[in-house]
Short mmCIF file of C-alpha atoms and ligand atoms in Angstrom, two decimals:
data_model
loop_
_atom_site.label_atom_id
_atom_site.label_comp_id
_atom_site.label_asym_id
_atom_site.label_seq_id
_atom_site.Cartn_x
_atom_site.Cartn_y
_atom_site.Cartn_z
CA MET C 13 117.47 118.71 86.29
CA SER C 14 116.50 117.44 82.62
CA ALA C 15 112.97 117.61 81.89
CA ASP C 16 112.34 114.05 81.79
CA TYR C 17 113.58 113.19 85.44
CA LYS C 18 110.59 113.70 87.27
CA LYS C 19 111.97 114.23 90.95
CA ASN C 20 109.11 113.32 93.52
CA GLU C 21 107.02 112.48 90.87
CA GLU C 22 106.00 108.76 89.43
CA LEU C 23 106.82 107.56 85.67
CA SER C 24 104.76 104.86 84.44
CA ALA C 25 106.97 101.82 84.07
CA GLU C 26 106.42 102.23 80.21
CA GLN C 27 107.86 105.88 80.39
CA HIS C 28 110.45 104.82 82.43
CA ALA C 29 111.86 101.94 80.08
CA GLU C 30 111.34 104.89 77.41
CA VAL C 31 113.85 107.62 79.31
CA MET C 32 116.09 104.65 80.30
CA ALA C 33 116.47 103.60 76.17
CA ASP C 34 119.13 105.80 75.26
CA PHE C 35 120.70 106.05 78.35
CA ILE C 36 120.92 102.04 78.00
CA ALA C 37 122.24 101.73 74.67
CA GLN C 38 125.22 103.96 75.32
CA GLY C 39 126.09 102.40 78.59
CA GLU C 40 126.05 99.10 76.78
CA GLN C 41 128.46 100.51 74.34
CA LYS C 42 130.65 101.68 77.01
CA ALA C 43 130.44 98.88 79.05
CA MET C 44 131.73 96.35 76.36
CA ALA C 45 134.89 98.42 75.25
CA LEU C 46 136.12 98.33 79.00
CA GLY C 47 137.96 94.79 78.09
CA ASN C 48 137.21 93.56 81.59
CA ARG C 49 135.80 90.26 80.96
CA GLY C 50 136.65 86.86 79.89
CA PRO C 51 136.80 83.12 81.74
CA ALA C 52 138.74 82.65 85.07
CA ARG C 53 142.26 81.87 83.76
CA PHE C 54 145.03 80.67 86.47
CA ASP C 55 148.77 80.75 85.76
CA LYS C 56 151.38 77.54 86.32
CA ASP C 57 151.05 77.77 90.12
CA GLY C 58 146.88 78.02 89.91
CA ASN C 59 146.67 81.43 90.85
CA LEU C 60 144.20 84.22 88.93
CA HIS C 61 146.26 85.49 85.87
CA PRO C 62 147.80 88.81 86.72
CA GLU C 63 146.11 90.38 83.61
CA ILE C 64 142.69 89.86 85.26
CA MET C 65 143.87 91.41 88.35
CA GLU C 66 145.23 94.45 86.73
CA LYS C 67 141.77 95.26 84.78
CA TYR C 68 139.69 94.60 88.01
CA TRP C 69 142.17 97.04 89.99
CA GLU C 70 141.56 99.39 86.63
CA CYS C 71 137.82 99.16 86.49
CA GLY C 72 136.67 98.28 89.67
CA PHE C 73 134.61 95.16 88.62
CA TYR C 74 135.66 92.19 86.51
CA VAL C 75 133.15 89.88 84.39
CA PHE C 76 133.90 85.98 84.69
CA GLU C 77 132.39 84.54 81.93
CA ASN C 78 130.95 80.93 81.21
CA PHE C 79 131.79 80.31 85.16
CA LEU C 80 129.04 77.99 86.26
CA SER C 81 128.22 74.64 84.65
CA GLU C 82 124.52 74.36 83.16
CA ASP C 83 123.71 71.66 85.62
CA GLU C 84 124.84 73.95 88.56
CA LEU C 85 123.15 76.77 87.14
CA SER C 86 119.89 75.02 86.64
CA GLY C 87 120.12 73.44 90.50
CA LEU C 88 120.55 77.04 91.82
CA ARG C 89 117.50 78.58 89.90
CA VAL C 90 115.38 75.55 91.13
CA ALA C 91 116.48 75.83 94.59
CA VAL C 92 115.65 79.79 94.44
CA ASP C 93 112.32 79.09 93.15
CA ARG C 94 111.49 76.35 95.56
CA LEU C 95 112.77 78.52 98.47
CA LEU C 96 110.45 81.45 97.28
CA GLU C 97 107.27 79.19 96.94
CA THR C 98 107.73 78.37 100.59
CA ALA C 99 107.84 82.19 101.44
CA PRO C 100 105.14 84.06 103.52
CA ILE C 101 103.15 86.08 100.62
CA ASN C 102 103.96 89.52 102.27
CA PRO C 103 105.59 90.75 105.34
CA GLU C 104 102.32 91.00 107.09
CA THR C 105 101.38 87.57 107.15
CA THR C 106 102.90 83.90 108.03
CA LEU C 107 101.05 82.36 105.36
CA ASN C 108 102.65 81.12 102.14
CA LYS C 109 100.87 80.75 98.41
CA ALA C 110 99.72 77.22 99.52
CA GLY C 111 98.03 79.04 102.51
CA ASP C 112 100.14 77.09 104.78
CA VAL C 113 101.72 78.76 108.24
CA VAL C 114 105.33 79.39 107.72
CA ASP C 115 107.50 79.36 111.05
CA LEU C 116 110.49 81.54 110.74
CA SER C 117 110.65 82.07 114.11
CA GLY C 118 114.07 80.06 114.65
CA TYR C 119 116.04 82.23 112.35
CA ALA C 120 118.06 84.89 114.00
CA LYS C 121 117.78 87.26 110.91
CA PRO C 122 114.71 87.20 108.62
CA PRO C 123 115.47 85.17 105.71
CA PHE C 124 112.78 87.18 103.45
CA ARG C 125 113.06 90.61 102.81
CA TYR C 126 110.04 92.44 100.75
CA ALA C 127 109.89 95.86 99.03
CA LYS C 128 106.92 97.42 97.25
CA PRO C 129 107.32 97.00 93.55
CA LEU C 130 109.50 99.27 91.79
CA SER C 131 110.16 101.29 94.88
CA ASP C 132 113.33 102.82 96.18
CA PRO C 133 113.58 101.26 99.91
CA LEU C 134 116.64 103.15 100.60
CA GLY C 135 117.38 106.28 98.56
CA GLY C 136 117.33 109.74 100.55
CA THR C 137 116.59 107.86 103.73
CA THR C 138 119.17 107.44 107.01
CA GLN C 139 119.05 103.54 106.47
CA ASN C 140 121.90 101.77 106.17
CA LYS C 141 124.03 104.39 108.13
CA GLY C 142 122.68 106.91 105.19
CA ARG C 143 125.00 105.86 102.61
CA HIS C 144 122.05 105.83 99.85
CA PRO C 145 121.76 109.72 99.81
CA VAL C 146 119.53 110.27 96.82
CA LYS C 147 116.15 108.70 95.85
CA MET C 148 115.81 107.11 92.63
CA GLN C 149 113.47 108.01 89.72
CA GLN C 150 110.04 106.80 91.26
CA VAL C 151 108.06 104.46 88.75
CA GLN C 152 104.39 103.29 89.08
CA VAL C 153 103.87 99.61 88.95
CA ALA C 154 101.51 98.24 86.38
CA GLU C 155 97.64 97.63 87.54
CA GLY C 156 97.39 94.33 89.20
CA ALA C 157 100.58 94.25 90.68
CA PRO C 158 101.06 92.79 93.96
CA ASP C 159 101.46 94.80 96.86
CA TYR C 160 104.81 93.43 97.90
CA THR C 161 108.15 91.57 96.23
CA ILE C 162 110.51 89.47 97.51
CA ASN C 163 113.80 91.78 96.81
CA PHE C 164 116.29 89.96 99.00
CA LEU C 165 117.17 86.73 100.61
CA ASP C 166 119.27 87.05 103.91
CA GLY C 167 121.95 84.16 104.70
CA THR C 168 121.52 82.10 101.34
CA LEU C 169 124.31 79.44 102.86
CA HIS C 170 121.70 77.87 105.54
CA LEU C 171 118.56 78.63 103.19
CA MET C 172 119.62 76.26 100.23
CA ASP C 173 122.38 73.52 99.93
CA GLU C 174 122.91 74.69 96.44
CA ALA C 175 124.37 78.22 97.57
CA LEU C 176 126.53 76.41 99.87
CA TRP C 177 127.99 74.26 97.16
CA LEU C 178 128.33 77.29 94.93
CA TYR C 179 130.11 79.18 97.86
CA GLY C 180 132.64 76.27 98.23
CA HIS C 181 133.49 76.93 94.19
CA PRO C 182 137.36 76.43 93.91
CA SER C 183 137.21 79.27 91.24
CA LEU C 184 135.16 81.59 93.18
CA LEU C 185 137.59 81.09 96.36
CA LYS C 186 140.74 81.43 94.34
CA ILE C 187 139.29 84.84 93.10
CA ALA C 188 138.74 85.93 96.40
CA GLU C 189 142.21 84.92 97.24
CA ALA C 190 143.81 87.06 94.55
CA VAL C 191 141.71 90.11 95.50
CA THR C 192 142.16 90.37 99.03
CA GLY C 193 144.94 87.54 100.09
CA PRO C 194 144.59 84.19 101.33
CA ASP C 195 143.47 85.03 104.53
CA PHE C 196 140.52 86.72 103.10
CA VAL C 197 137.34 87.07 105.63
CA PRO C 198 133.74 86.21 104.57
CA TYR C 199 131.23 88.72 105.64
CA ASN C 200 127.58 88.35 104.12
CA GLU C 201 126.08 86.01 101.75
CA VAL C 202 122.77 87.34 100.32
CA ALA C 203 120.79 87.31 97.08
CA PHE C 204 119.35 90.14 95.54
CA ILE C 205 115.95 89.57 93.39
CA LYS C 206 114.59 91.99 90.80
CA GLU C 207 111.64 90.33 89.54
CA ALA C 208 110.26 91.56 85.64
CA GLY C 209 108.47 94.87 86.11
CA LEU C 210 108.53 94.48 89.94
CA GLY C 211 112.30 94.44 91.24
CA PRO C 212 112.80 97.60 93.25
CA ALA C 213 115.90 100.18 92.77
CA VAL C 214 119.00 100.31 95.27
CA ALA C 215 119.72 103.92 95.08
CA TRP C 216 123.54 104.99 94.34
CA HIS C 217 126.07 104.02 96.59
CA GLN C 218 129.43 103.01 97.94
CA ASP C 219 129.16 99.70 100.29
CA GLY C 220 132.36 100.96 102.46
CA THR C 221 131.14 102.80 105.72
CA THR C 222 134.42 102.28 107.91
CA HIS C 223 138.14 103.15 106.43
CA TRP C 224 137.28 106.14 104.14
CA ASN C 225 139.71 108.35 106.28
CA ALA C 226 142.03 105.89 107.39
CA ALA C 227 145.69 107.07 106.80
CA ASP C 228 146.43 103.77 105.03
CA TRP C 229 143.15 104.10 103.10
CA ASN C 230 143.72 102.28 99.57
CA GLU C 231 141.45 101.19 96.56
CA GLY C 232 140.97 97.80 98.20
CA ALA C 233 140.22 98.94 101.78
CA HIS C 234 136.30 98.02 101.97
CA GLY C 235 136.91 94.59 99.96
CA PHE C 236 134.90 93.11 97.43
CA ASN C 237 131.84 91.32 96.24
CA SER C 238 131.10 88.34 94.11
CA MET C 239 128.19 88.41 92.21
CA THR C 240 126.85 85.04 90.70
CA GLN C 241 124.16 85.91 88.15
CA LEU C 242 121.41 83.05 87.85
CA TYR C 243 119.74 85.14 84.96
CA PRO C 244 121.13 87.40 82.46
CA SER C 245 122.20 90.56 84.18
CA THR C 246 120.86 93.25 81.69
CA ALA C 247 121.01 97.29 81.44
CA GLY C 248 117.27 97.17 82.32
CA ASN C 249 117.71 94.97 85.53
CA CYS C 250 121.44 95.25 86.84
CA VAL C 251 123.65 96.97 88.88
CA TRP C 252 125.39 100.11 87.20
CA VAL C 253 129.01 101.35 88.19
CA ILE C 254 131.05 104.19 87.63
CA PRO C 255 134.16 102.52 86.61
CA GLY C 256 137.08 103.63 88.42
CA SER C 257 135.31 104.87 91.20
CA HIS C 258 136.91 102.76 93.82
CA LYS C 259 140.09 104.77 93.54
CA SER C 260 138.33 108.09 94.46
CA GLY C 261 137.59 108.01 98.14
CA LYS C 262 134.25 109.02 99.38
CA VAL C 263 131.98 110.13 96.35
CA ASP C 264 129.59 113.00 96.39
CA ILE C 265 126.32 111.48 94.99
CA PRO C 266 124.23 114.18 95.64
CA ALA C 267 126.57 116.26 93.27
CA LEU C 268 126.45 113.45 90.43
CA VAL C 269 123.03 113.80 90.44
CA GLU C 270 123.13 117.42 90.39
CA LYS C 271 125.92 117.39 87.34
CA ASN C 272 123.84 114.80 85.51
CA GLY C 273 120.33 116.29 85.80
CA SER C 274 119.04 112.76 86.68
CA ASP C 275 120.04 109.44 88.48
CA ARG C 276 121.35 108.46 84.91
CA PHE C 277 124.72 109.37 85.25
CA GLU C 278 126.93 109.71 81.87
CA GLU C 279 129.96 108.03 83.50
CA ALA C 280 128.10 104.91 84.38
CA VAL C 281 128.12 101.47 82.80
CA PRO C 282 125.80 98.48 83.35
CA MET C 283 127.48 95.49 84.53
CA LEU C 284 126.28 92.83 81.82
CA CYS C 285 126.70 89.12 81.79
CA LYS C 286 124.78 86.12 80.46
CA GLY C 287 123.45 83.70 83.60
CA GLY C 288 126.01 81.33 85.03
CA GLU C 289 128.48 83.85 84.86
CA MET C 290 130.19 85.71 87.94
CA ILE C 291 130.94 89.68 88.72
CA ILE C 292 133.30 90.82 91.23
CA MET C 293 132.72 94.12 92.39
CA ASN C 294 134.80 96.28 94.69
CA ARG C 295 132.70 97.71 97.62
CA GLN C 296 134.12 101.43 96.98
CA ILE C 297 132.68 101.76 93.41
CA VAL C 298 130.01 103.94 93.00
CA HIS C 299 127.23 101.48 92.15
CA GLY C 300 123.24 101.46 92.09
CA SER C 301 120.37 99.61 90.07
CA TYR C 302 117.41 101.22 88.65
CA ALA C 303 113.80 100.01 89.50
CA ASN C 304 113.52 96.73 87.08
CA SER C 305 110.74 98.19 84.71
CA SER C 306 112.06 95.85 82.09
CA PRO C 307 110.50 92.34 81.17
CA ALA C 308 113.77 90.20 82.34
CA ARG C 309 114.12 88.94 85.94
CA ARG C 310 117.69 89.10 87.89
CA VAL C 311 118.59 86.93 90.74
CA THR C 312 122.19 87.52 92.04
CA MET C 313 123.88 85.24 94.64
CA ASN C 314 126.27 87.84 96.54
CA ALA C 315 129.14 86.86 98.64
CA GLY C 316 131.37 89.66 99.89
CA PHE C 317 135.03 89.41 101.63
CA PHE C 318 137.22 91.52 103.30
CA PRO C 319 141.09 91.89 103.54
CA ARG C 320 141.72 90.55 107.10
CA GLU C 321 143.61 93.40 108.28
CA ARG C 322 140.89 95.79 107.29
CA ILE C 323 138.33 93.98 109.80
CA LEU C 324 140.42 92.40 112.55
CA ASP C 325 140.17 93.91 115.78
CA VAL C 326 137.93 96.71 114.08
CA THR C 327 135.14 98.39 116.24
CA THR C 328 132.27 99.81 113.99
CA GLU C 329 128.75 100.61 113.49
CA LYS C 330 127.08 97.61 111.54
CA LEU C 331 124.71 99.10 108.68
CA ASN C 332 121.74 98.91 111.51
CA GLY C 333 123.73 101.54 113.65
CA ASP C 334 124.66 98.89 116.37
CA LEU C 335 128.48 98.51 117.46
CA ASP C 336 130.15 95.76 116.87
CA THR C 337 133.66 94.39 117.64
CA TYR C 338 135.39 92.19 115.07
CA THR C 339 137.74 90.17 117.48
CA GLU C 340 140.12 87.19 116.04
CA LYS C 341 137.79 84.86 117.56
CA ARG C 342 134.63 86.36 115.95
CA VAL C 343 136.67 86.54 112.59
CA GLU C 344 137.57 82.85 112.83
CA GLU C 345 134.07 81.91 113.83
CA ARG C 346 132.48 83.39 110.80
CA SER C 347 134.96 81.95 108.40
CA ARG C 348 134.43 78.18 109.63
CA ILE C 349 131.82 78.67 106.78
CA ILE C 350 134.54 78.50 104.05
CA PRO C 351 135.84 75.08 104.79
CA LEU C 352 132.24 73.88 105.56
CA ALA C 353 131.22 75.12 101.97
CA VAL C 354 134.39 73.51 100.70
CA SER C 355 133.65 70.03 102.75
CA ALA C 356 129.86 70.23 101.13
CA ARG C 357 130.82 71.01 97.85
CA GLN C 358 133.78 68.19 97.70
CA GLN C 359 130.80 65.41 98.76
CA GLN C 360 128.76 66.96 96.18
CA PHE C 361 131.51 67.23 93.27
CA PRO C 362 133.80 64.51 94.23
CA GLU C 363 135.86 64.85 91.32
CA GLU C 364 136.78 68.26 91.74
CA VAL C 365 140.09 69.40 93.27
CA PRO C 366 138.89 71.40 96.62
CA TYR C 367 140.06 74.81 97.55
CA GLU C 368 142.39 75.20 100.71
CA TYR C 369 141.29 78.07 103.09
CA ALA C 370 144.98 78.76 104.51
CA PRO C 371 143.44 80.49 107.89
CA LEU C 372 141.66 77.17 109.43
CA GLN C 373 143.98 74.64 107.35
CA ARG C 374 145.28 73.76 111.05
CA SER C 375 142.32 74.27 112.86
CA GLU C 376 141.52 71.33 115.20
CA GLU C 377 137.83 71.91 115.31
CA ASP C 378 135.67 69.48 112.92
CA LEU C 379 134.74 71.30 110.05
CA GLU C 380 133.65 68.75 107.86
CA TRP C 381 130.06 68.99 106.04
CA SER C 382 127.73 66.69 108.25
CA ASP C 383 124.55 66.97 109.74
CA GLU C 384 125.67 68.08 112.92
CA ASN C 385 127.73 70.45 111.38
CA ARG C 386 124.85 71.69 109.57
CA ARG C 387 123.03 72.22 112.98
CA ASN C 388 126.04 73.33 114.97
CA ILE C 389 127.77 75.93 112.74
CA LEU C 390 125.76 76.51 109.53
CA PHE C 391 122.12 77.17 111.04
CA ASN C 392 122.10 80.91 111.69
CA TYR C 393 125.56 81.48 110.89
CA ASN C 394 124.60 84.92 109.69
CA ARG C 395 124.14 86.40 113.08
CA GLN C 396 127.95 86.55 112.78
CA ASP C 397 127.88 88.69 109.50
CA MET C 398 130.29 91.76 109.72
CA TYR C 399 129.99 95.39 108.02
CA ILE C 400 133.18 97.72 107.73
O1 AKG W 4 121.90 93.83 93.27
C1 AKG W 4 121.34 94.80 93.49
O2 AKG W 4 120.29 95.78 92.83
C2 AKG W 4 122.37 95.90 94.20
C3 AKG W 4 123.75 95.15 94.75
C4 AKG W 4 124.46 96.18 95.96
O3 AKG W 4 124.07 97.25 96.06
C5 AKG W 4 125.22 95.54 96.53
O4 AKG W 4 125.82 94.40 96.15
O5 AKG W 4 125.99 96.27 96.96
#
């Protein structure tokens, strides 16, 4: 282990920022040299440009520049802040900042998730099927910091209409189609929040937990996440990845920590972009984010997708260890969120050409956006989240 990596010891936020500085400078250079960024481009048939897909499959991630309009971006920022204002101030109370009681009992899954500032809640634990094997560098919080920070929102589409409109974005769904095929299946929509000087680490991991040993395993077997950034995704606050590692099968993360002498892997690069840009990231890529000892906030709107053939009729454990089976009915019910979001977006942005989701094109169910479908389809849609 290198001298400055204090296993089982805490660094102050200043010391952490200091040990990260050289690593960040090198990582930034490597990231910008990969050539996997640019605006979303489509060919004459409206399909994502093949050069983009080529780079995505080479690197395991791609950055779509200038993705959102200023208006859409500021609407999302306001919506997230408004929502956070309403949240209980910590996981032990029902009171929010204004002192009002917040009733979240109707939600099948708690919308707000909390963590200790600058902690690493998952690393080195058996949580999430033990897929985060090594704890990240521990960092002390500054004096006067709150006991908890909200680091995660679960089920963003029923929490904020702005998130539903984003989800119906025709380019986002065209990109999903290009990566996973036109019958792509949604699995969860969440937000990662890393407040400046508070945001906890997400220890190094690969997302997939099911198909590693499948005879027909390939580099796309566990799907991908779209990650729309509401603020700059900087080396200090962002997700770092090992480019190309989505092609390596299951990676020995403890061996990487041993080889590098710390959680700062020399092979890793930061996924950098501006606010309003969108990253797509392969779920098999080795990735993680450091405690946010930086002065910059990150808010990422995640929406993940699977190839249909990798989820249909699969029985596997969810991240909490419960067994689940993804029947055709289940997949179809969970997928209704796509036409519903497209319809909601169409009502918000009527001048846009809406995306057509092939699997539910001939559905006889009413999947138009309405108050009734907000209640019947959208509310608690995320109890049907799926995991492979
Ligand atoms: O946003 C982060 O910090 C972690 C994201 C992540 O691990 C994921 O999307 O799988």
